Amino acid sequence: MIQALSYIGFISPAAKEWETFGPEILGAELAGPGPDGSVRLRVDEAAHRISIHPGDHDDLAYLGWAVDGPRALAEAKARLSDLGVTVQQGDSELTTERAVVELAWFVDLFGFRHELSWGQRTVPASFRPGRPMSGFVTGAQGLGHAVLVVPSLADAEAFYCEVMGFRLSDQINAQGMTIRFYHCNTRHHSLALAEVPGVVGYHHLMLETASLDDVGTAYDEVLKREIPLAMTLGRHVNDLMTSFYVRTPSGFEIEYGHGGLQVDDTATTPRAYDSFSIWGHHPPAEPLLPGIARPFPGDDQ
Ligand SMILES: [Fe+2]
């Protein structure tokens, strides 16, 4: 029922820092601020796709998933309700803020908020990158991919595949960790789940550029400004993305890459790998600990 990752929101005490990090490092365009002072970024013709809301701690606020129009949204709501998930209809204030026609949202078993919507507001030929670059690969592949930390892969997979309709692309077992990758369009994965028992968290958002040179020029900028890298330049074994991971002002990483694999849904047989990368993606001498992670279940559960 999900078509693509269409937008994403975070809360952070460092929201303001995205006014420079977004355009000058990522090449995103600043959209006007949100009603709560959120910093909103554009990466294509959509009104905005990344929002950083001011808040007292760093956290993922919501994942925005596109569905195929009003009937698909109604069907999704009915299906979720049948499965015992409480679904709320977004009011006009919320749809205006998210720049969509219609929206419904729910909270999953780990506390992540998902928003399903259709009709993302788009302004053709209007994207102006924040620094010289070729642009981002979006369209039917959506914004990029999101990687969540979950305490149980089995529980997570049951929900995200059976309830939300994601399909497994492949799995990597390496460095004592299992990560599974899921697609909902031709992008190799729009969602990945990393299993860490007892922990819920958010790891990274991947943005794919139109040219390898965009990755190289961003890498130069990160090195020049001595912004912490979570992983050096490298190429992944499964989606073949050439990328690096930079720590954002808000405790999570942006994977900034080019050349990601597209999957043919009819021919996908999940593979398994025992390493993350063909080359590179080395952590720093002092690895960065995930900045968005909390015990699960929490004290209140
Ligand atoms: Fe990634």
PDB file of C-alpha atoms and ligand atoms in Angstrom:
ATOM      1  CA  MET A   1       0.000   0.000   0.000  1.00  0.00           C
ATOM      2  CA  ILE A   2       3.044   2.271   0.373  1.00  0.00           C
ATOM      3  CA  GLN A   3       4.413   3.873  -2.800  1.00  0.00           C
ATOM      4  CA  ALA A   4       7.455   5.835  -1.587  1.00  0.00           C
ATOM      5  CA  LEU A   5       9.037   7.710   1.276  1.00  0.00           C
ATOM      6  CA  SER A   6       7.715  11.163   0.469  1.00  0.00           C
ATOM      7  CA  TYR A   7       8.894  13.212   3.456  1.00  0.00           C
ATOM      8  CA  ILE A   8      10.427  12.933   6.906  1.00  0.00           C
ATOM      9  CA  GLY A   9      10.459  15.041  10.069  1.00  0.00           C
ATOM     10  CA  PHE A  10      12.731  15.255  13.098  1.00  0.00           C
ATOM     11  CA  ILE A  11      12.737  17.282  16.281  1.00  0.00           C
ATOM     12  CA  SER A  12      15.986  18.754  17.509  1.00  0.00           C
ATOM     13  CA  PRO A  13      17.431  21.473  19.750  1.00  0.00           C
ATOM     14  CA  ALA A  14      19.770  22.188  16.827  1.00  0.00           C
ATOM     15  CA  ALA A  15      17.029  22.801  14.233  1.00  0.00           C
ATOM     16  CA  LYS A  16      18.457  26.240  13.356  1.00  0.00           C
ATOM     17  CA  GLU A  17      21.807  24.710  12.354  1.00  0.00           C
ATOM     18  CA  TRP A  18      20.070  23.032   9.425  1.00  0.00           C
ATOM     19  CA  GLU A  19      19.697  26.460   7.807  1.00  0.00           C
ATOM     20  CA  THR A  20      23.390  26.146   6.911  1.00  0.00           C
ATOM     21  CA  PHE A  21      23.925  22.354   7.052  1.00  0.00           C
ATOM     22  CA  GLY A  22      21.040  21.728   4.634  1.00  0.00           C
ATOM     23  CA  PRO A  23      22.038  24.056   1.786  1.00  0.00           C
ATOM     24  CA  GLU A  24      25.810  24.280   2.252  1.00  0.00           C
ATOM     25  CA  ILE A  25      26.620  20.622   2.958  1.00  0.00           C
ATOM     26  CA  LEU A  26      23.700  18.669   1.485  1.00  0.00           C
ATOM     27  CA  GLY A  27      22.881  21.038  -1.374  1.00  0.00           C
ATOM     28  CA  ALA A  28      19.222  21.169  -0.302  1.00  0.00           C
ATOM     29  CA  GLU A  29      17.152  24.318  -0.825  1.00  0.00           C
ATOM     30  CA  LEU A  30      15.630  26.130   2.141  1.00  0.00           C
ATOM     31  CA  ALA A  31      11.847  26.308   1.931  1.00  0.00           C
ATOM     32  CA  GLY A  32      10.054  28.816   4.126  1.00  0.00           C
ATOM     33  CA  PRO A  33       9.959  27.940   7.843  1.00  0.00           C
ATOM     34  CA  GLY A  34       7.096  25.921   9.270  1.00  0.00           C
ATOM     35  CA  PRO A  35       4.518  27.415  11.675  1.00  0.00           C
ATOM     36  CA  ASP A  36       6.514  26.137  14.679  1.00  0.00           C
ATOM     37  CA  GLY A  37       9.780  27.553  13.357  1.00  0.00           C
ATOM     38  CA  SER A  38      10.823  24.267  11.760  1.00  0.00           C
ATOM     39  CA  VAL A  39      13.560  24.376   9.137  1.00  0.00           C
ATOM     40  CA  ARG A  40      12.197  22.847   5.936  1.00  0.00           C
ATOM     41  CA  LEU A  41      14.343  21.584   3.094  1.00  0.00           C
ATOM     42  CA  ARG A  42      13.638  20.876  -0.548  1.00  0.00           C
ATOM     43  CA  VAL A  43      15.523  18.374  -2.670  1.00  0.00           C
ATOM     44  CA  ASP A  44      13.328  18.517  -5.783  1.00  0.00           C
ATOM     45  CA  GLU A  45      10.098  20.051  -7.060  1.00  0.00           C
ATOM     46  CA  ALA A  46       8.122  19.059  -3.956  1.00  0.00           C
ATOM     47  CA  ALA A  47       7.294  21.955  -1.610  1.00  0.00           C
ATOM     48  CA  HIS A  48       9.549  20.437   1.070  1.00  0.00           C
ATOM     49  CA  ARG A  49      10.569  16.938   2.070  1.00  0.00           C
ATOM     50  CA  ILE A  50      12.758  17.235   5.189  1.00  0.00           C
ATOM     51  CA  SER A  51      11.576  19.151   8.274  1.00  0.00           C
ATOM     52  CA  ILE A  52      13.551  19.750  11.454  1.00  0.00           C
ATOM     53  CA  HIS A  53      11.230  20.941  14.203  1.00  0.00           C
ATOM     54  CA  PRO A  54      12.613  22.767  17.253  1.00  0.00           C
ATOM     55  CA  GLY A  55      12.482  20.535  20.338  1.00  0.00           C
ATOM     56  CA  ASP A  56      14.282  19.706  23.571  1.00  0.00           C
ATOM     57  CA  HIS A  57      15.921  16.487  22.332  1.00  0.00           C
ATOM     58  CA  ASP A  58      16.893  14.812  19.061  1.00  0.00           C
ATOM     59  CA  ASP A  59      14.342  12.354  17.690  1.00  0.00           C
ATOM     60  CA  LEU A  60      12.587  11.121  14.606  1.00  0.00           C
ATOM     61  CA  ALA A  61       9.195  12.865  14.598  1.00  0.00           C
ATOM     62  CA  TYR A  62       7.485  11.141  11.660  1.00  0.00           C
ATOM     63  CA  LEU A  63       7.988   9.194   8.451  1.00  0.00           C
ATOM     64  CA  GLY A  64       5.800  10.355   5.549  1.00  0.00           C
ATOM     65  CA  TRP A  65       4.769   7.641   3.089  1.00  0.00           C
ATOM     66  CA  ALA A  66       2.985   8.317  -0.182  1.00  0.00           C
ATOM     67  CA  VAL A  67      -0.036   6.264  -1.212  1.00  0.00           C
ATOM     68  CA  ASP A  68      -1.755   6.216  -4.585  1.00  0.00           C
ATOM     69  CA  GLY A  69      -4.596   8.678  -4.095  1.00  0.00           C
ATOM     70  CA  PRO A  70      -7.744   9.025  -1.961  1.00  0.00           C
ATOM     71  CA  ARG A  71      -9.073   5.509  -2.528  1.00  0.00           C
ATOM     72  CA  ALA A  72      -5.718   3.976  -1.598  1.00  0.00           C
ATOM     73  CA  LEU A  73      -5.663   6.058   1.575  1.00  0.00           C
ATOM     74  CA  ALA A  74      -9.186   4.980   2.494  1.00  0.00           C
ATOM     75  CA  GLU A  75      -8.259   1.333   1.860  1.00  0.00           C
ATOM     76  CA  ALA A  76      -5.080   1.692   3.939  1.00  0.00           C
ATOM     77  CA  LYS A  77      -7.012   3.210   6.828  1.00  0.00           C
ATOM     78  CA  ALA A  78      -9.595   0.421   6.717  1.00  0.00           C
ATOM     79  CA  ARG A  79      -6.880  -2.239   6.573  1.00  0.00           C
ATOM     80  CA  LEU A  80      -4.956  -0.749   9.483  1.00  0.00           C
ATOM     81  CA  SER A  81      -8.135  -0.445  11.558  1.00  0.00           C
ATOM     82  CA  ASP A  82      -9.036  -4.072  10.796  1.00  0.00           C
ATOM     83  CA  LEU A  83      -5.609  -5.069  12.110  1.00  0.00           C
ATOM     84  CA  GLY A  84      -6.211  -3.177  15.335  1.00  0.00           C
ATOM     85  CA  VAL A  85      -4.067  -0.132  14.553  1.00  0.00           C
ATOM     86  CA  THR A  86      -5.552   3.193  15.666  1.00  0.00           C
ATOM     87  CA  VAL A  87      -5.499   5.561  12.691  1.00  0.00           C
ATOM     88  CA  GLN A  88      -6.070   9.313  12.990  1.00  0.00           C
ATOM     89  CA  GLN A  89      -7.167  11.591  10.173  1.00  0.00           C
ATOM     90  CA  GLY A  90      -4.945  14.656   9.745  1.00  0.00           C
ATOM     91  CA  ASP A  91      -6.782  18.001  10.001  1.00  0.00           C
ATOM     92  CA  SER A  92      -6.364  20.888   7.557  1.00  0.00           C
ATOM     93  CA  GLU A  93      -3.660  22.463   9.709  1.00  0.00           C
ATOM     94  CA  LEU A  94      -1.575  19.299   9.448  1.00  0.00           C
ATOM     95  CA  THR A  95      -2.145  18.734   5.719  1.00  0.00           C
ATOM     96  CA  THR A  96      -1.198  22.356   5.047  1.00  0.00           C
ATOM     97  CA  GLU A  97       1.977  22.026   7.075  1.00  0.00           C
ATOM     98  CA  ARG A  98       2.987  18.783   5.368  1.00  0.00           C
ATOM     99  CA  ALA A  99       1.989  20.194   1.932  1.00  0.00           C
ATOM    100  CA  VAL A 100      -0.273  17.265   1.009  1.00  0.00           C
ATOM    101  CA  VAL A 101      -3.956  17.001   0.101  1.00  0.00           C
ATOM    102  CA  GLU A 102      -4.954  14.292   2.581  1.00  0.00           C
ATOM    103  CA  LEU A 103      -3.179  12.520   5.401  1.00  0.00           C
ATOM    104  CA  ALA A 104      -3.769   9.842   8.020  1.00  0.00           C
ATOM    105  CA  TRP A 105      -1.316   8.800  10.714  1.00  0.00           C
ATOM    106  CA  PHE A 106      -0.663   6.087  13.247  1.00  0.00           C
ATOM    107  CA  VAL A 107       2.005   5.031  15.731  1.00  0.00           C
ATOM    108  CA  ASP A 108       3.586   1.614  15.262  1.00  0.00           C
ATOM    109  CA  LEU A 109       4.505  -1.006  17.869  1.00  0.00           C
ATOM    110  CA  PHE A 110       7.866   0.671  18.549  1.00  0.00           C
ATOM    111  CA  GLY A 111       6.503   4.203  18.866  1.00  0.00           C
ATOM    112  CA  PHE A 112       7.461   5.448  15.380  1.00  0.00           C
ATOM    113  CA  ARG A 113       4.866   7.762  13.848  1.00  0.00           C
ATOM    114  CA  HIS A 114       3.947   7.023  10.235  1.00  0.00           C
ATOM    115  CA  GLU A 115       1.950   9.414   8.077  1.00  0.00           C
ATOM    116  CA  LEU A 116       0.237   8.161   4.925  1.00  0.00           C
ATOM    117  CA  SER A 117      -0.669  10.819   2.398  1.00  0.00           C
ATOM    118  CA  TRP A 118      -1.344  11.631  -1.211  1.00  0.00           C
ATOM    119  CA  GLY A 119      -1.110  14.790  -3.300  1.00  0.00           C
ATOM    120  CA  GLN A 120       2.255  16.236  -2.275  1.00  0.00           C
ATOM    121  CA  ARG A 121       2.349  19.890  -3.371  1.00  0.00           C
ATOM    122  CA  THR A 122       4.763  20.322  -6.247  1.00  0.00           C
ATOM    123  CA  VAL A 123       6.110  23.377  -8.046  1.00  0.00           C
ATOM    124  CA  PRO A 124       7.532  22.339 -11.437  1.00  0.00           C
ATOM    125  CA  ALA A 125      10.995  23.551 -12.444  1.00  0.00           C
ATOM    126  CA  SER A 126      11.435  25.344  -9.121  1.00  0.00           C
ATOM    127  CA  PHE A 127      14.260  23.470  -7.375  1.00  0.00           C
ATOM    128  CA  ARG A 128      17.386  25.538  -6.778  1.00  0.00           C
ATOM    129  CA  PRO A 129      20.100  23.607  -4.916  1.00  0.00           C
ATOM    130  CA  GLY A 130      21.755  25.323  -1.976  1.00  0.00           C
ATOM    131  CA  ARG A 131      25.180  24.945  -3.585  1.00  0.00           C
ATOM    132  CA  PRO A 132      26.245  23.979  -7.105  1.00  0.00           C
ATOM    133  CA  MET A 133      25.264  20.345  -7.760  1.00  0.00           C
ATOM    134  CA  SER A 134      23.331  18.184 -10.240  1.00  0.00           C
ATOM    135  CA  GLY A 135      20.298  17.479  -8.042  1.00  0.00           C
ATOM    136  CA  PHE A 136      18.766  14.477  -6.297  1.00  0.00           C
ATOM    137  CA  VAL A 137      17.295  11.182  -7.503  1.00  0.00           C
ATOM    138  CA  THR A 138      13.674  11.226  -6.301  1.00  0.00           C
ATOM    139  CA  GLY A 139      10.534  10.913  -8.482  1.00  0.00           C
ATOM    140  CA  ALA A 140       8.887   7.506  -8.229  1.00  0.00           C
ATOM    141  CA  GLN A 141      11.756   6.359  -5.958  1.00  0.00           C
ATOM    142  CA  GLY A 142      10.795   8.947  -3.349  1.00  0.00           C
ATOM    143  CA  LEU A 143      13.000  10.974  -1.032  1.00  0.00           C
ATOM    144  CA  GLY A 144      15.561   8.263  -0.252  1.00  0.00           C
ATOM    145  CA  HIS A 145      15.727   5.625   2.449  1.00  0.00           C
ATOM    146  CA  ALA A 146      15.294   5.598   6.206  1.00  0.00           C
ATOM    147  CA  VAL A 147      17.040   3.195   8.588  1.00  0.00           C
ATOM    148  CA  LEU A 148      15.418   2.379  11.910  1.00  0.00           C
ATOM    149  CA  VAL A 149      16.886   0.551  14.896  1.00  0.00           C
ATOM    150  CA  VAL A 150      14.390  -1.992  16.232  1.00  0.00           C
ATOM    151  CA  PRO A 151      14.572  -4.433  19.145  1.00  0.00           C
ATOM    152  CA  SER A 152      13.068  -7.331  17.211  1.00  0.00           C
ATOM    153  CA  LEU A 153      13.430  -7.923  13.495  1.00  0.00           C
ATOM    154  CA  ALA A 154      10.706 -10.570  13.548  1.00  0.00           C
ATOM    155  CA  ASP A 155       8.137  -8.231  15.130  1.00  0.00           C
ATOM    156  CA  ALA A 156       9.207  -5.334  12.921  1.00  0.00           C
ATOM    157  CA  GLU A 157       9.088  -7.359   9.735  1.00  0.00           C
ATOM    158  CA  ALA A 158       5.642  -8.692  10.543  1.00  0.00           C
ATOM    159  CA  PHE A 159       4.386  -5.136  10.899  1.00  0.00           C
ATOM    160  CA  TYR A 160       6.191  -3.415   8.049  1.00  0.00           C
ATOM    161  CA  CYS A 161       5.637  -6.211   5.517  1.00  0.00           C
ATOM    162  CA  GLU A 162       2.247  -7.592   6.461  1.00  0.00           C
ATOM    163  CA  VAL A 163       0.623  -4.360   7.618  1.00  0.00           C
ATOM    164  CA  MET A 164       2.369  -1.725   5.493  1.00  0.00           C
ATOM    165  CA  GLY A 165       3.245  -3.823   2.445  1.00  0.00           C
ATOM    166  CA  PHE A 166       7.032  -3.565   2.248  1.00  0.00           C
ATOM    167  CA  ARG A 167       8.900  -6.318   0.362  1.00  0.00           C
ATOM    168  CA  LEU A 168      12.240  -7.771   1.441  1.00  0.00           C
ATOM    169  CA  SER A 169      15.181  -6.915  -0.855  1.00  0.00           C
ATOM    170  CA  ASP A 170      17.998  -8.612   1.045  1.00  0.00           C
ATOM    171  CA  GLN A 171      19.803  -9.011   4.349  1.00  0.00           C
ATOM    172  CA  ILE A 172      23.289  -8.274   5.640  1.00  0.00           C
ATOM    173  CA  ASN A 173      24.804 -10.066   8.614  1.00  0.00           C
ATOM    174  CA  ALA A 174      28.049  -8.417   9.591  1.00  0.00           C
ATOM    175  CA  GLN A 175      29.877  -7.017  12.581  1.00  0.00           C
ATOM    176  CA  GLY A 176      27.499  -8.838  14.929  1.00  0.00           C
ATOM    177  CA  MET A 177      24.441  -7.156  13.476  1.00  0.00           C
ATOM    178  CA  THR A 178      21.587  -8.127  11.161  1.00  0.00           C
ATOM    179  CA  ILE A 179      20.081  -5.519   8.865  1.00  0.00           C
ATOM    180  CA  ARG A 180      17.208  -6.161   6.487  1.00  0.00           C
ATOM    181  CA  PHE A 181      16.390  -3.960   3.521  1.00  0.00           C
ATOM    182  CA  TYR A 182      12.872  -3.430   2.151  1.00  0.00           C
ATOM    183  CA  HIS A 183      11.514  -1.857  -1.017  1.00  0.00           C
ATOM    184  CA  CYS A 184       8.174  -0.342  -1.972  1.00  0.00           C
ATOM    185  CA  ASN A 185       9.195   0.917  -5.436  1.00  0.00           C
ATOM    186  CA  THR A 186      12.235   0.394  -7.677  1.00  0.00           C
ATOM    187  CA  ARG A 187      14.652   1.947  -5.172  1.00  0.00           C
ATOM    188  CA  HIS A 188      16.597  -0.986  -3.689  1.00  0.00           C
ATOM    189  CA  HIS A 189      15.324  -0.023  -0.267  1.00  0.00           C
ATOM    190  CA  SER A 190      13.186   2.774   1.125  1.00  0.00           C
ATOM    191  CA  LEU A 191      13.308   1.257   4.609  1.00  0.00           C
ATOM    192  CA  ALA A 192      15.963  -0.755   6.423  1.00  0.00           C
ATOM    193  CA  LEU A 193      15.743  -2.266   9.876  1.00  0.00           C
ATOM    194  CA  ALA A 194      18.760  -2.865  12.106  1.00  0.00           C
ATOM    195  CA  GLU A 195      18.149  -5.229  15.008  1.00  0.00           C
ATOM    196  CA  VAL A 196      19.564  -4.147  18.374  1.00  0.00           C
ATOM    197  CA  PRO A 197      17.873  -5.992  21.266  1.00  0.00           C
ATOM    198  CA  GLY A 198      16.308  -3.637  23.804  1.00  0.00           C
ATOM    199  CA  VAL A 199      16.811  -0.523  21.668  1.00  0.00           C
ATOM    200  CA  VAL A 200      14.618   1.664  19.443  1.00  0.00           C
ATOM    201  CA  GLY A 201      16.297   4.361  17.404  1.00  0.00           C
ATOM    202  CA  TYR A 202      16.914   6.132  14.169  1.00  0.00           C
ATOM    203  CA  HIS A 203      20.181   5.649  12.289  1.00  0.00           C
ATOM    204  CA  HIS A 204      20.250   7.467   8.958  1.00  0.00           C
ATOM    205  CA  LEU A 205      18.470   9.072   6.053  1.00  0.00           C
ATOM    206  CA  MET A 206      19.932   8.392   2.614  1.00  0.00           C
ATOM    207  CA  LEU A 207      19.848  11.046  -0.089  1.00  0.00           C
ATOM    208  CA  GLU A 208      20.911  10.013  -3.594  1.00  0.00           C
ATOM    209  CA  THR A 209      22.496  12.553  -5.904  1.00  0.00           C
ATOM    210  CA  ALA A 210      22.304  12.630  -9.702  1.00  0.00           C
ATOM    211  CA  SER A 211      26.097  12.555 -10.117  1.00  0.00           C
ATOM    212  CA  LEU A 212      29.066  10.949  -8.361  1.00  0.00           C
ATOM    213  CA  ASP A 213      30.721  14.364  -8.454  1.00  0.00           C
ATOM    214  CA  ASP A 214      27.985  15.654  -6.123  1.00  0.00           C
ATOM    215  CA  VAL A 215      29.093  13.063  -3.559  1.00  0.00           C
ATOM    216  CA  GLY A 216      32.742  14.017  -4.026  1.00  0.00           C
ATOM    217  CA  THR A 217      32.158  17.746  -3.687  1.00  0.00           C
ATOM    218  CA  ALA A 218      30.035  17.204  -0.554  1.00  0.00           C
ATOM    219  CA  TYR A 219      32.785  14.959   0.858  1.00  0.00           C
ATOM    220  CA  ASP A 220      35.346  17.711   0.252  1.00  0.00           C
ATOM    221  CA  GLU A 221      33.088  20.210   2.040  1.00  0.00           C
ATOM    222  CA  VAL A 222      32.615  17.896   5.043  1.00  0.00           C
ATOM    223  CA  LEU A 223      36.389  17.314   5.312  1.00  0.00           C
ATOM    224  CA  LYS A 224      37.158  21.031   4.909  1.00  0.00           C
ATOM    225  CA  ARG A 225      34.755  21.990   7.705  1.00  0.00           C
ATOM    226  CA  GLU A 226      35.845  19.027   9.877  1.00  0.00           C
ATOM    227  CA  ILE A 227      32.252  17.834  10.323  1.00  0.00           C
ATOM    228  CA  PRO A 228      32.299  14.366  11.979  1.00  0.00           C
ATOM    229  CA  LEU A 229      32.024  11.439   9.584  1.00  0.00           C
ATOM    230  CA  ALA A 230      30.296   8.286  10.810  1.00  0.00           C
ATOM    231  CA  MET A 231      31.708   6.360   7.848  1.00  0.00           C
ATOM    232  CA  THR A 232      34.184   7.249   5.125  1.00  0.00           C
ATOM    233  CA  LEU A 233      33.458   7.014   1.424  1.00  0.00           C
ATOM    234  CA  GLY A 234      32.657   3.459   0.362  1.00  0.00           C
ATOM    235  CA  ARG A 235      30.414   1.272  -1.784  1.00  0.00           C
ATOM    236  CA  HIS A 236      27.717  -0.990  -0.357  1.00  0.00           C
ATOM    237  CA  VAL A 237      27.518  -4.656  -1.350  1.00  0.00           C
ATOM    238  CA  ASN A 238      23.761  -4.789  -1.793  1.00  0.00           C
ATOM    239  CA  ASP A 239      22.437  -1.543  -3.260  1.00  0.00           C
ATOM    240  CA  LEU A 240      25.838  -0.682  -4.792  1.00  0.00           C
ATOM    241  CA  MET A 241      25.534   2.881  -3.480  1.00  0.00           C
ATOM    242  CA  THR A 242      28.784   4.864  -3.403  1.00  0.00           C
ATOM    243  CA  SER A 243      28.351   7.016  -0.326  1.00  0.00           C
ATOM    244  CA  PHE A 244      29.643   8.473   2.909  1.00  0.00           C
ATOM    245  CA  TYR A 245      27.894   9.044   6.236  1.00  0.00           C
ATOM    246  CA  VAL A 246      28.018  12.453   7.868  1.00  0.00           C
ATOM    247  CA  ARG A 247      26.756  13.253  11.373  1.00  0.00           C
ATOM    248  CA  THR A 248      24.015  15.875  11.189  1.00  0.00           C
ATOM    249  CA  PRO A 249      23.545  18.590  13.843  1.00  0.00           C
ATOM    250  CA  SER A 250      20.711  16.408  15.214  1.00  0.00           C
ATOM    251  CA  GLY A 251      22.401  13.173  16.251  1.00  0.00           C
ATOM    252  CA  PHE A 252      21.575  11.004  13.248  1.00  0.00           C
ATOM    253  CA  GLU A 253      23.469  10.425  10.029  1.00  0.00           C
ATOM    254  CA  ILE A 254      22.871  11.424   6.440  1.00  0.00           C
ATOM    255  CA  GLU A 255      24.106   8.827   3.964  1.00  0.00           C
ATOM    256  CA  TYR A 256      24.991  10.883   0.918  1.00  0.00           C
ATOM    257  CA  GLY A 257      25.374   8.692  -2.130  1.00  0.00           C
ATOM    258  CA  HIS A 258      25.101   8.054  -5.825  1.00  0.00           C
ATOM    259  CA  GLY A 259      24.462   5.113  -8.140  1.00  0.00           C
ATOM    260  CA  GLY A 260      22.000   3.064  -6.094  1.00  0.00           C
ATOM    261  CA  LEU A 261      20.647  -0.163  -7.547  1.00  0.00           C
ATOM    262  CA  GLN A 262      17.051  -0.357  -8.714  1.00  0.00           C
ATOM    263  CA  VAL A 263      15.114  -3.568  -8.200  1.00  0.00           C
ATOM    264  CA  ASP A 264      12.602  -5.257 -10.457  1.00  0.00           C
ATOM    265  CA  ASP A 265       9.897  -6.294  -8.063  1.00  0.00           C
ATOM    266  CA  THR A 266       8.800  -9.275 -10.131  1.00  0.00           C
ATOM    267  CA  ALA A 267      12.299 -10.747 -10.174  1.00  0.00           C
ATOM    268  CA  THR A 268      13.440 -10.009  -6.636  1.00  0.00           C
ATOM    269  CA  THR A 269      14.719 -13.003  -4.730  1.00  0.00           C
ATOM    270  CA  PRO A 270      16.212 -11.803  -1.445  1.00  0.00           C
ATOM    271  CA  ARG A 271      19.961 -12.335  -1.198  1.00  0.00           C
ATOM    272  CA  ALA A 272      22.208 -12.379   1.862  1.00  0.00           C
ATOM    273  CA  TYR A 273      25.614 -10.805   2.397  1.00  0.00           C
ATOM    274  CA  ASP A 274      28.213 -11.056   5.138  1.00  0.00           C
ATOM    275  CA  SER A 275      29.712  -7.599   4.789  1.00  0.00           C
ATOM    276  CA  PHE A 276      28.298  -4.095   4.431  1.00  0.00           C
ATOM    277  CA  SER A 277      30.614  -2.767   1.778  1.00  0.00           C
ATOM    278  CA  ILE A 278      32.769  -3.765  -1.197  1.00  0.00           C
ATOM    279  CA  TRP A 279      35.297  -1.139  -0.138  1.00  0.00           C
ATOM    280  CA  GLY A 280      35.452   1.806   2.257  1.00  0.00           C
ATOM    281  CA  HIS A 281      32.733   2.880   4.750  1.00  0.00           C
ATOM    282  CA  HIS A 282      35.326   2.799   7.515  1.00  0.00           C
ATOM    283  CA  PRO A 283      34.252   4.186  10.904  1.00  0.00           C
ATOM    284  CA  PRO A 284      36.461   6.781  12.614  1.00  0.00           C
ATOM    285  CA  ALA A 285      38.967   5.662  15.265  1.00  0.00           C
ATOM    286  CA  GLU A 286      36.374   6.623  17.886  1.00  0.00           C
ATOM    287  CA  PRO A 287      33.116   5.321  16.341  1.00  0.00           C
ATOM    288  CA  LEU A 288      30.127   7.643  16.689  1.00  0.00           C
ATOM    289  CA  LEU A 289      27.412   6.144  18.854  1.00  0.00           C
ATOM    290  CA  PRO A 290      23.883   6.507  17.489  1.00  0.00           C
ATOM    291  CA  GLY A 291      22.523   9.828  18.690  1.00  0.00           C
ATOM    292  CA  ILE A 292      18.877   8.776  18.456  1.00  0.00           C
ATOM    293  CA  ALA A 293      18.366   5.622  20.524  1.00  0.00           C
ATOM    294  CA  ARG A 294      16.353   4.741  23.609  1.00  0.00           C
ATOM    295  CA  PRO A 295      15.670   1.603  25.628  1.00  0.00           C
ATOM    296  CA  PHE A 296      12.670  -0.461  24.579  1.00  0.00           C
ATOM    297  CA  PRO A 297      10.368  -1.071  26.270  1.00  0.00           C
ATOM    298  CA  GLY A 298      10.770   2.249  28.051  1.00  0.00           C
ATOM    299  CA  ASP A 299      10.182   2.868  31.742  1.00  0.00           C
ATOM    300  CA  ASP A 300       6.552   3.755  31.068  1.00  0.00           C
ATOM    301  CA  GLN A 301       5.752   0.462  29.315  1.00  0.00           C
TER     302      GLN A 301
HETATM  303 FE    FE B   1      21.767   3.485   3.815  1.00  0.00          FE
END
